[in-house]
mmCIF file of C-alpha atoms in Angstrom:
data_model
loop_
_atom_site.group_PDB
_atom_site.id
_atom_site.type_symbol
_atom_site.label_atom_id
_atom_site.label_comp_id
_atom_site.label_asym_id
_atom_site.label_seq_id
_atom_site.Cartn_x
_atom_site.Cartn_y
_atom_site.Cartn_z
ATOM 1 C CA MET A 1 -7.817 -19.819 -4.538
ATOM 2 C CA ILE A 2 -10.127 -22.254 -6.303
ATOM 3 C CA ILE A 3 -13.469 -23.474 -4.938
ATOM 4 C CA ARG A 4 -15.256 -26.300 -6.762
ATOM 5 C CA ARG A 5 -18.828 -27.539 -6.738
ATOM 6 C CA GLU A 6 -19.836 -31.137 -7.424
ATOM 7 C CA ASP A 7 -21.500 -30.093 -10.686
ATOM 8 C CA GLY A 8 -18.173 -28.869 -12.094
ATOM 9 C CA TYR A 9 -18.530 -25.134 -11.528
ATOM 10 C CA GLU A 10 -15.588 -23.420 -9.896
ATOM 11 C CA ILE A 11 -14.621 -20.027 -8.547
ATOM 12 C CA ASP A 12 -11.054 -18.908 -9.138
ATOM 13 C CA THR A 13 -9.291 -15.714 -8.032
ATOM 14 C CA ALA A 14 -6.544 -16.044 -10.656
ATOM 15 C CA GLN A 15 -6.531 -12.758 -12.558
ATOM 16 C CA ASP A 16 -4.807 -14.254 -15.605
ATOM 17 C CA ARG A 17 -7.661 -16.730 -16.079
ATOM 18 C CA LEU A 18 -10.308 -14.023 -16.518
ATOM 19 C CA ASP A 19 -11.765 -13.460 -19.963
ATOM 20 C CA VAL A 20 -11.325 -9.680 -19.813
ATOM 21 C CA GLY A 21 -13.055 -9.133 -23.135
ATOM 22 C CA LEU A 22 -16.098 -11.045 -21.928
ATOM 23 C CA VAL A 23 -16.150 -9.215 -18.594
ATOM 24 C CA HIS A 24 -15.945 -5.898 -20.442
ATOM 25 C CA HIS A 25 -18.779 -6.954 -22.748
ATOM 26 C CA TRP A 26 -21.003 -8.011 -19.839
ATOM 27 C CA LEU A 27 -20.413 -4.863 -17.832
ATOM 28 C CA SER A 28 -20.472 -2.316 -20.641
ATOM 29 C CA THR A 29 -23.528 -3.672 -22.453
ATOM 30 C CA ASP A 30 -25.723 -5.443 -19.886
ATOM 31 C CA ALA A 31 -24.933 -4.194 -16.362
ATOM 32 C CA PHE A 32 -27.015 -1.070 -15.673
ATOM 33 C CA TRP A 33 -24.359 0.323 -13.307
ATOM 34 C CA ALA A 34 -21.557 0.054 -15.872
ATOM 35 C CA LEU A 35 -23.168 0.663 -19.260
ATOM 36 C CA GLY A 36 -20.636 2.150 -21.634
ATOM 37 C CA ARG A 37 -17.662 1.491 -19.337
ATOM 38 C CA SER A 38 -14.519 1.490 -21.458
ATOM 39 C CA ARG A 39 -12.301 -1.544 -21.942
ATOM 40 C CA GLU A 40 -9.417 0.478 -20.473
ATOM 41 C CA THR A 41 -11.420 1.187 -17.309
ATOM 42 C CA VAL A 42 -12.401 -2.469 -16.940
ATOM 43 C CA GLU A 43 -8.768 -3.549 -17.361
ATOM 44 C CA GLN A 44 -7.568 -1.013 -14.767
ATOM 45 C CA SER A 45 -10.303 -2.023 -12.313
ATOM 46 C CA ILE A 46 -9.314 -5.677 -12.681
ATOM 47 C CA ARG A 47 -5.626 -4.905 -12.122
ATOM 48 C CA ALA A 48 -6.413 -2.954 -8.944
ATOM 49 C CA SER A 49 -8.911 -5.401 -7.425
ATOM 50 C CA LEU A 50 -9.351 -8.875 -6.001
ATOM 51 C CA ASN A 51 -11.220 -10.737 -8.752
ATOM 52 C CA PHE A 52 -13.482 -13.774 -8.722
ATOM 53 C CA GLY A 53 -14.179 -15.606 -11.964
ATOM 54 C CA LEU A 54 -16.812 -18.317 -11.982
ATOM 55 C CA TYR A 55 -16.353 -21.036 -14.611
ATOM 56 C CA ASP A 56 -18.484 -23.938 -15.839
ATOM 57 C CA ALA A 57 -17.268 -27.525 -16.150
ATOM 58 C CA SER A 58 -15.800 -26.815 -19.595
ATOM 59 C CA GLY A 59 -13.749 -23.918 -18.195
ATOM 60 C CA ALA A 60 -15.829 -21.164 -19.807
ATOM 61 C CA GLN A 61 -16.342 -18.090 -17.668
ATOM 62 C CA VAL A 62 -20.006 -17.632 -16.700
ATOM 63 C CA ALA A 63 -19.846 -15.019 -13.914
ATOM 64 C CA TYR A 64 -17.626 -12.379 -12.377
ATOM 65 C CA ALA A 65 -17.246 -10.335 -9.209
ATOM 66 C CA ARG A 66 -14.559 -8.052 -7.895
ATOM 67 C CA VAL A 67 -13.649 -6.669 -4.522
ATOM 68 C CA VAL A 68 -11.909 -3.381 -3.839
ATOM 69 C CA THR A 69 -10.120 -3.861 -0.533
ATOM 70 C CA ASP A 70 -7.110 -3.128 1.641
ATOM 71 C CA LEU A 71 -7.421 -6.661 3.146
ATOM 72 C CA ALA A 72 -7.117 -5.092 6.583
ATOM 73 C CA THR A 73 -10.247 -3.095 7.426
ATOM 74 C CA PHE A 74 -12.556 -2.622 4.449
ATOM 75 C CA ALA A 75 -13.896 -4.193 1.249
ATOM 76 C CA TRP A 76 -16.398 -3.193 -1.408
ATOM 77 C CA LEU A 77 -18.024 -5.997 -3.397
ATOM 78 C CA CYS A 78 -18.901 -4.761 -6.868
ATOM 79 C CA ASP A 79 -19.395 -5.652 -10.528
ATOM 80 C CA VAL A 80 -21.143 -8.909 -9.658
ATOM 81 C CA TYR A 81 -22.463 -10.352 -12.897
ATOM 82 C CA VAL A 82 -23.857 -13.761 -13.876
ATOM 83 C CA ALA A 83 -24.340 -14.533 -17.573
ATOM 84 C CA PRO A 84 -28.047 -14.577 -18.454
ATOM 85 C CA THR A 85 -28.018 -18.255 -19.472
ATOM 86 C CA HIS A 86 -26.715 -19.208 -16.013
ATOM 87 C CA ARG A 87 -29.051 -17.085 -13.894
ATOM 88 C CA GLY A 88 -31.580 -18.730 -11.621
ATOM 89 C CA THR A 89 -29.265 -21.639 -10.782
ATOM 90 C CA GLY A 90 -27.891 -20.317 -7.479
ATOM 91 C CA LEU A 91 -24.557 -19.296 -8.976
ATOM 92 C CA GLY A 92 -24.881 -15.667 -7.828
ATOM 93 C CA THR A 93 -25.468 -16.756 -4.249
ATOM 94 C CA TRP A 94 -22.607 -19.259 -4.461
ATOM 95 C CA LEU A 95 -20.300 -16.584 -5.868
ATOM 96 C CA ALA A 96 -21.234 -14.122 -3.104
ATOM 97 C CA ALA A 97 -20.647 -16.859 -0.503
ATOM 98 C CA GLY A 98 -17.265 -17.617 -2.076
ATOM 99 C CA VAL A 99 -16.295 -13.948 -1.797
ATOM 100 C CA ARG A 100 -17.487 -13.864 1.832
ATOM 101 C CA ASP A 101 -15.529 -16.991 2.702
ATOM 102 C CA HIS A 102 -12.391 -15.749 0.947
ATOM 103 C CA LEU A 103 -12.507 -12.478 2.911
ATOM 104 C CA ALA A 104 -13.361 -14.067 6.288
ATOM 105 C CA PRO A 105 -9.754 -14.748 7.426
ATOM 106 C CA TYR A 106 -8.947 -11.039 7.095
ATOM 107 C CA LYS A 107 -11.541 -10.140 9.761
ATOM 108 C CA LEU A 108 -12.479 -6.963 7.908
ATOM 109 C CA GLN A 109 -14.458 -4.426 9.922
ATOM 110 C CA ARG A 110 -16.762 -3.624 7.028
ATOM 111 C CA VAL A 111 -17.714 -5.272 3.742
ATOM 112 C CA LEU A 112 -20.146 -3.193 1.696
ATOM 113 C CA LEU A 113 -22.033 -3.517 -1.548
ATOM 114 C CA SER A 114 -24.721 -1.635 -3.373
ATOM 115 C CA THR A 115 -27.571 -3.441 -5.093
ATOM 116 C CA LEU A 116 -30.745 -2.310 -6.754
ATOM 117 C CA ASP A 117 -32.549 -5.629 -7.033
ATOM 118 C CA ALA A 118 -30.574 -8.538 -5.555
ATOM 119 C CA HIS A 119 -31.099 -7.981 -1.831
ATOM 120 C CA GLU A 120 -32.350 -11.528 -1.278
ATOM 121 C CA VAL A 121 -29.260 -13.042 -2.929
ATOM 122 C CA TYR A 122 -26.915 -11.137 -0.639
ATOM 123 C CA LYS A 123 -29.099 -11.637 2.442
ATOM 124 C CA LYS A 124 -28.568 -15.408 2.045
ATOM 125 C CA VAL A 125 -24.816 -14.970 2.604
ATOM 126 C CA GLY A 126 -25.007 -12.543 5.517
ATOM 127 C CA PHE A 127 -25.479 -9.047 4.121
ATOM 128 C CA VAL A 128 -27.995 -6.816 5.892
ATOM 129 C CA PRO A 129 -29.226 -3.281 5.210
ATOM 130 C CA PHE A 130 -26.768 -0.616 6.321
ATOM 131 C CA PRO A 131 -27.759 0.260 9.897
ATOM 132 C CA ASP A 132 -27.314 4.020 9.514
ATOM 133 C CA PRO A 133 -27.694 4.926 5.836
ATOM 134 C CA HIS A 134 -27.942 8.601 6.758
ATOM 135 C CA LYS A 135 -24.244 8.433 7.668
ATOM 136 C CA LEU A 136 -23.208 7.401 4.153
ATOM 137 C CA MET A 137 -22.017 10.035 1.737
ATOM 138 C CA ILE A 138 -20.758 9.976 -1.802
ATOM 139 C CA MET A 139 -18.363 12.373 -3.493
ATOM 140 C CA ASP A 140 -19.909 14.373 -6.305
ATOM 141 C CA PRO A 141 -17.832 13.420 -9.374
ATOM 142 C CA SER A 142 -18.484 16.804 -10.973
ATOM 143 C CA ARG A 143 -16.589 18.646 -8.249
#
């Protein structure tokens, strides 16, 4: 799937188009939730996910997002990253909308994400606070 904007930016789900080295660099050095993530882990996560690369008019990758999903009932939007030089231009919102629109035909019962500071970006494309956060649990990785 490719979505294009008039200004030349495009979103593409083709895994072989991703600049895996760049994605690894972004996540492991600049994304607070993934600092220190190994290249091997990034590669495995890409292989096992639905990926969204966002590219400028020259074809250079400028953003990334991935979705962990069964394409039947559930999806988790994660690892959303926009290169610092492209922030503030609406690309994050456009990328989130592209993910939403790509998932829409599957009529998933639940699409979740976790964000520390981008609530307004995701609100623009339909995300709302979890209605019953007290129901959420997380497995303790040390167990």
